[in-house]
């Protein structure tokens, strides 16, 4: 009689996310998440008896066992929020959207969840080509075991480094290079990430404040006009902010403000 074949828990745990990712072959993000889930399941299956860190030196560099690589991946995942905030276009976008809300005189509309969600999806849109390069040059070869973890991390940092340096001012890079006593290099590959990341952050903050200033000016003019009219009419007790709010809203809507704002933000990244 044929015996019923039962898959082991480890094989089922690893195969399930891969089958789910295969349902949507066009979604690279789903495949990346499925690969991380497979690594997590593999690490859980090897938890007993494999707690000792093992590393072997080969011709292509240091190769770690699956539990060690799983631990390193989970350690890297803890830095994902900071990487998303400070190594992508998220900083500039979320600051400009927050300044627009303040310029309109709105306290909680749109709410913070909407602003953060909009900034997050705009970040994925702007960073799409960079993420595609990171997937093709680093994650895909690593998942196919054509390079080890160290090589994948080195290859994956190159697209992010190029994106950050394109948006960073030379004066900011020179500032941190001088503080770190690092000799200025003509090639971007020679700059360490400890110099590139803080220089990119302060450049993004400066650019976001510049865009916010340009957004504030027309709404400030509306506030001044409304306040002058109320003063001339002797309506001292009426709040100029309350009266100016509908005028600023209708001005923003008639000028198709969201279209102009989002278009300017996206194109500001070149």
GROMACS .gro file of C-alpha atoms in nm:
model
  270
    1UNK     CA    1   0.000   0.000   0.000
    2UNK     CA    2   0.132   0.351  -0.075
    3UNK     CA    3   0.237   0.536   0.232
    4UNK     CA    4   0.116   0.886   0.298
    5UNK     CA    5   0.401   1.128   0.264
    6UNK     CA    6   0.406   1.395   0.530
    7UNK     CA    7   0.629   1.694   0.508
    8UNK     CA    8   0.843   1.788   0.803
    9UNK     CA    9   0.754   2.108   0.992
   10UNK     CA   10   1.077   2.267   0.871
   11UNK     CA   11   1.004   2.191   0.503
   12UNK     CA   12   0.646   2.311   0.538
   13UNK     CA   13   0.758   2.630   0.713
   14UNK     CA   14   1.010   2.709   0.441
   15UNK     CA   15   0.797   2.608   0.144
   16UNK     CA   16   0.480   2.791   0.251
   17UNK     CA   17   0.610   3.148   0.209
   18UNK     CA   18   0.780   3.053  -0.117
   19UNK     CA   19   0.452   2.919  -0.258
   20UNK     CA   20   0.272   3.235  -0.148
   21UNK     CA   21   0.534   3.451  -0.318
   22UNK     CA   22   0.503   3.248  -0.639
   23UNK     CA   23   0.136   3.340  -0.665
   24UNK     CA   24   0.236   3.698  -0.746
   25UNK     CA   25   0.555   3.671  -0.953
   26UNK     CA   26   0.544   4.041  -1.037
   27UNK     CA   27   0.575   4.147  -0.677
   28UNK     CA   28   0.941   4.164  -0.583
   29UNK     CA   29   0.856   4.293  -0.240
   30UNK     CA   30   0.650   3.979  -0.174
   31UNK     CA   31   0.943   3.761  -0.277
   32UNK     CA   32   1.179   3.949  -0.049
   33UNK     CA   33   0.941   3.912   0.245
   34UNK     CA   34   0.892   3.545   0.160
   35UNK     CA   35   1.266   3.491   0.163
   36UNK     CA   36   1.298   3.660   0.501
   37UNK     CA   37   1.014   3.445   0.634
   38UNK     CA   38   1.187   3.133   0.501
   39UNK     CA   39   1.509   3.232   0.674
   40UNK     CA   40   1.316   3.292   0.996
   41UNK     CA   41   1.155   2.948   0.977
   42UNK     CA   42   1.488   2.788   0.904
   43UNK     CA   43   1.639   2.959   1.206
   44UNK     CA   44   1.355   2.840   1.428
   45UNK     CA   45   1.392   2.484   1.303
   46UNK     CA   46   1.766   2.484   1.380
   47UNK     CA   47   1.726   2.650   1.719
   48UNK     CA   48   1.805   2.333   1.915
   49UNK     CA   49   2.162   2.217   1.897
   50UNK     CA   50   2.279   2.495   1.665
   51UNK     CA   51   2.318   2.784   1.902
   52UNK     CA   52   2.695   2.791   1.856
   53UNK     CA   53   2.813   3.052   1.605
   54UNK     CA   54   2.996   2.891   1.319
   55UNK     CA   55   3.197   3.062   1.048
   56UNK     CA   56   3.409   2.912   0.775
   57UNK     CA   57   3.652   3.092   0.551
   58UNK     CA   58   3.622   3.006   0.186
   59UNK     CA   59   3.767   3.139  -0.138
   60UNK     CA   60   3.486   3.396  -0.167
   61UNK     CA   61   3.512   3.518   0.190
   62UNK     CA   62   3.357   3.427   0.525
   63UNK     CA   63   3.051   3.201   0.501
   64UNK     CA   64   2.814   3.175   0.797
   65UNK     CA   65   2.574   2.896   0.880
   66UNK     CA   66   2.198   2.944   0.842
   67UNK     CA   67   2.126   3.021   1.212
   68UNK     CA   68   2.402   3.284   1.220
   69UNK     CA   69   2.279   3.448   0.900
   70UNK     CA   70   1.925   3.443   1.039
   71UNK     CA   71   2.042   3.618   1.355
   72UNK     CA   72   2.228   3.879   1.149
   73UNK     CA   73   1.921   3.939   0.932
   74UNK     CA   74   1.697   3.992   1.235
   75UNK     CA   75   1.956   4.227   1.382
   76UNK     CA   76   1.953   4.423   1.055
   77UNK     CA   77   1.572   4.433   1.059
   78UNK     CA   78   1.583   4.627   1.386
   79UNK     CA   79   1.757   4.909   1.195
   80UNK     CA   80   1.496   4.920   0.919
   81UNK     CA   81   1.293   5.208   1.073
   82UNK     CA   82   1.604   5.424   1.107
   83UNK     CA   83   1.716   5.330   0.755
   84UNK     CA   84   1.374   5.416   0.615
   85UNK     CA   85   1.370   5.752   0.793
   86UNK     CA   86   1.726   5.864   0.730
   87UNK     CA   87   1.849   5.688   0.415
   88UNK     CA   88   1.555   5.743   0.181
   89UNK     CA   89   1.337   6.029   0.059
   90UNK     CA   90   1.099   5.984   0.354
   91UNK     CA   91   1.250   6.268   0.560
   92UNK     CA   92   1.198   6.540   0.301
   93UNK     CA   93   0.847   6.425   0.207
   94UNK     CA   94   0.705   6.391   0.558
   95UNK     CA   95   0.848   6.728   0.671
   96UNK     CA   96   0.704   6.912   0.370
   97UNK     CA   97   0.362   6.753   0.417
   98UNK     CA   98   0.364   6.849   0.786
   99UNK     CA   99   0.459   7.208   0.700
  100UNK     CA  100   0.176   7.227   0.447
  101UNK     CA  101  -0.070   7.127   0.717
  102UNK     CA  102   0.064   7.398   0.947
  103UNK     CA  103   0.057   7.656   0.669
  104UNK     CA  104  -0.309   7.582   0.606
  105UNK     CA  105  -0.380   7.635   0.977
  106UNK     CA  106  -0.514   7.282   1.025
  107UNK     CA  107  -0.432   7.116   1.355
  108UNK     CA  108  -0.522   6.754   1.289
  109UNK     CA  109  -0.641   6.731   0.931
  110UNK     CA  110  -0.503   6.541   0.751
  111UNK     CA  111  -0.422   6.325   1.056
  112UNK     CA  112  -0.071   6.204   1.124
  113UNK     CA  113  -0.154   5.855   1.000
  114UNK     CA  114  -0.254   5.991   0.659
  115UNK     CA  115   0.058   6.208   0.631
  116UNK     CA  116   0.292   5.925   0.730
  117UNK     CA  117   0.113   5.680   0.501
  118UNK     CA  118   0.128   5.921   0.207
  119UNK     CA  119   0.496   5.988   0.275
  120UNK     CA  120   0.564   5.615   0.295
  121UNK     CA  121   0.406   5.533  -0.040
  122UNK     CA  122   0.567   5.834  -0.206
  123UNK     CA  123   0.899   5.710  -0.068
  124UNK     CA  124   0.844   5.370  -0.230
  125UNK     CA  125   0.760   5.549  -0.555
  126UNK     CA  126   1.070   5.768  -0.549
  127UNK     CA  127   1.299   5.490  -0.430
  128UNK     CA  128   1.159   5.234  -0.677
  129UNK     CA  129   1.458   5.237  -0.917
  130UNK     CA  130   1.701   5.220  -0.625
  131UNK     CA  131   1.515   4.928  -0.467
  132UNK     CA  132   1.508   4.750  -0.804
  133UNK     CA  133   1.885   4.783  -0.831
  134UNK     CA  134   1.927   4.663  -0.474
  135UNK     CA  135   1.712   4.358  -0.550
  136UNK     CA  136   1.888   4.271  -0.875
  137UNK     CA  137   2.243   4.336  -0.759
  138UNK     CA  138   2.232   4.218  -0.398
  139UNK     CA  139   1.929   4.022  -0.283
  140UNK     CA  140   1.872   3.807  -0.593
  141UNK     CA  141   2.234   3.680  -0.616
  142UNK     CA  142   2.232   3.619  -0.241
  143UNK     CA  143   1.905   3.423  -0.256
  144UNK     CA  144   2.048   3.216  -0.541
  145UNK     CA  145   2.364   3.152  -0.332
  146UNK     CA  146   2.588   3.324  -0.586
  147UNK     CA  147   2.738   3.548  -0.316
  148UNK     CA  148   2.767   3.539   0.060
  149UNK     CA  149   2.610   3.774   0.313
  150UNK     CA  150   2.906   4.014   0.335
  151UNK     CA  151   2.923   4.055  -0.042
  152UNK     CA  152   2.546   4.109  -0.060
  153UNK     CA  153   2.563   4.383   0.203
  154UNK     CA  154   2.849   4.554   0.022
  155UNK     CA  155   2.670   4.536  -0.315
  156UNK     CA  156   2.339   4.646  -0.162
  157UNK     CA  157   2.487   4.959  -0.007
  158UNK     CA  158   2.610   5.093  -0.341
  159UNK     CA  159   2.267   5.195  -0.486
  160UNK     CA  160   2.173   5.364  -0.158
  161UNK     CA  161   2.508   5.544  -0.144
  162UNK     CA  162   2.465   5.674  -0.499
  163UNK     CA  163   2.111   5.797  -0.427
  164UNK     CA  164   2.215   5.976  -0.108
  165UNK     CA  165   2.518   6.141  -0.267
  166UNK     CA  166   2.304   6.269  -0.555
  167UNK     CA  167   2.083   6.452  -0.302
  168UNK     CA  168   2.365   6.568  -0.071
  169UNK     CA  169   2.539   6.901  -0.093
  170UNK     CA  170   2.915   6.900  -0.123
  171UNK     CA  171   2.948   7.140   0.170
  172UNK     CA  172   2.768   6.895   0.398
  173UNK     CA  173   2.990   6.608   0.288
  174UNK     CA  174   3.299   6.824   0.340
  175UNK     CA  175   3.176   6.918   0.689
  176UNK     CA  176   3.154   6.560   0.816
  177UNK     CA  177   3.469   6.458   0.631
  178UNK     CA  178   3.653   6.739   0.810
  179UNK     CA  179   3.506   6.643   1.148
  180UNK     CA  180   3.598   6.276   1.094
  181UNK     CA  181   3.945   6.381   0.970
  182UNK     CA  182   3.882   6.191   0.650
  183UNK     CA  183   4.068   6.294   0.337
  184UNK     CA  184   3.828   6.418   0.066
  185UNK     CA  185   3.796   6.157  -0.205
  186UNK     CA  186   3.714   6.211  -0.569
  187UNK     CA  187   3.524   5.882  -0.593
  188UNK     CA  188   3.205   5.830  -0.396
  189UNK     CA  189   3.289   5.464  -0.329
  190UNK     CA  190   3.572   5.574  -0.102
  191UNK     CA  191   3.341   5.767   0.132
  192UNK     CA  192   3.232   5.563   0.436
  193UNK     CA  193   2.863   5.546   0.523
  194UNK     CA  194   2.929   5.716   0.859
  195UNK     CA  195   3.000   6.033   0.657
  196UNK     CA  196   2.743   5.991   0.380
  197UNK     CA  197   2.438   5.928   0.602
  198UNK     CA  198   2.459   6.234   0.836
  199UNK     CA  199   2.552   6.459   0.541
  200UNK     CA  200   2.247   6.330   0.353
  201UNK     CA  201   2.021   6.389   0.655
  202UNK     CA  202   2.113   6.753   0.708
  203UNK     CA  203   2.089   6.816   0.333
  204UNK     CA  204   1.739   6.670   0.331
  205UNK     CA  205   1.640   6.885   0.629
  206UNK     CA  206   1.767   7.200   0.458
  207UNK     CA  207   1.588   7.117   0.133
  208UNK     CA  208   1.264   7.036   0.316
  209UNK     CA  209   1.273   7.370   0.501
  210UNK     CA  210   1.337   7.555   0.175
  211UNK     CA  211   1.034   7.391   0.013
  212UNK     CA  212   0.830   7.458   0.327
  213UNK     CA  213   0.921   7.827   0.313
  214UNK     CA  214   0.796   7.851  -0.045
  215UNK     CA  215   0.472   7.680   0.062
  216UNK     CA  216   0.421   7.912   0.360
  217UNK     CA  217   0.452   8.241   0.167
  218UNK     CA  218   0.113   8.246  -0.017
  219UNK     CA  219  -0.079   8.136   0.292
  220UNK     CA  220   0.101   8.396   0.502
  221UNK     CA  221  -0.012   8.662   0.256
  222UNK     CA  222  -0.371   8.546   0.297
  223UNK     CA  223  -0.337   8.572   0.677
  224UNK     CA  224  -0.197   8.927   0.649
  225UNK     CA  225  -0.474   9.040   0.416
  226UNK     CA  226  -0.748   8.894   0.634
  227UNK     CA  227  -0.595   9.042   0.950
  228UNK     CA  228  -0.566   9.388   0.786
  229UNK     CA  229  -0.928   9.379   0.669
  230UNK     CA  230  -1.054   9.280   1.013
  231UNK     CA  231  -0.844   9.553   1.177
  232UNK     CA  232  -0.979   9.816   0.938
  233UNK     CA  233  -1.336   9.705   1.009
  234UNK     CA  234  -1.278   9.722   1.384
  235UNK     CA  235  -1.347   9.351   1.441
  236UNK     CA  236  -1.082   9.304   1.707
  237UNK     CA  237  -1.254   9.013   1.881
  238UNK     CA  238  -1.284   8.799   1.567
  239UNK     CA  239  -0.997   8.557   1.517
  240UNK     CA  240  -0.810   8.621   1.189
  241UNK     CA  241  -0.702   8.255   1.180
  242UNK     CA  242  -1.063   8.136   1.184
  243UNK     CA  243  -1.165   8.377   0.908
  244UNK     CA  244  -0.860   8.307   0.691
  245UNK     CA  245  -0.896   7.927   0.708
  246UNK     CA  246  -1.172   7.888   0.445
  247UNK     CA  247  -0.993   8.130   0.211
  248UNK     CA  248  -0.670   7.932   0.239
  249UNK     CA  249  -0.853   7.606   0.179
  250UNK     CA  250  -1.032   7.733  -0.131
  251UNK     CA  251  -0.706   7.885  -0.259
  252UNK     CA  252  -0.528   7.552  -0.213
  253UNK     CA  253  -0.807   7.358  -0.385
  254UNK     CA  254  -0.849   7.599  -0.679
  255UNK     CA  255  -0.475   7.600  -0.743
  256UNK     CA  256  -0.478   7.217  -0.742
  257UNK     CA  257  -0.234   7.231  -0.453
  258UNK     CA  258  -0.191   6.859  -0.395
  259UNK     CA  259  -0.103   6.800  -0.758
  260UNK     CA  260   0.152   7.081  -0.760
  261UNK     CA  261   0.296   6.988  -0.421
  262UNK     CA  262   0.338   6.615  -0.484
  263UNK     CA  263   0.468   6.676  -0.836
  264UNK     CA  264   0.725   6.924  -0.709
  265UNK     CA  265   0.832   6.689  -0.430
  266UNK     CA  266   0.883   6.392  -0.659
  267UNK     CA  267   1.066   6.589  -0.926
  268UNK     CA  268   1.288   6.751  -0.665
  269UNK     CA  269   1.470   6.416  -0.638
  270UNK     CA  270   1.571   6.434  -1.002
   0.00000   0.00000   0.00000
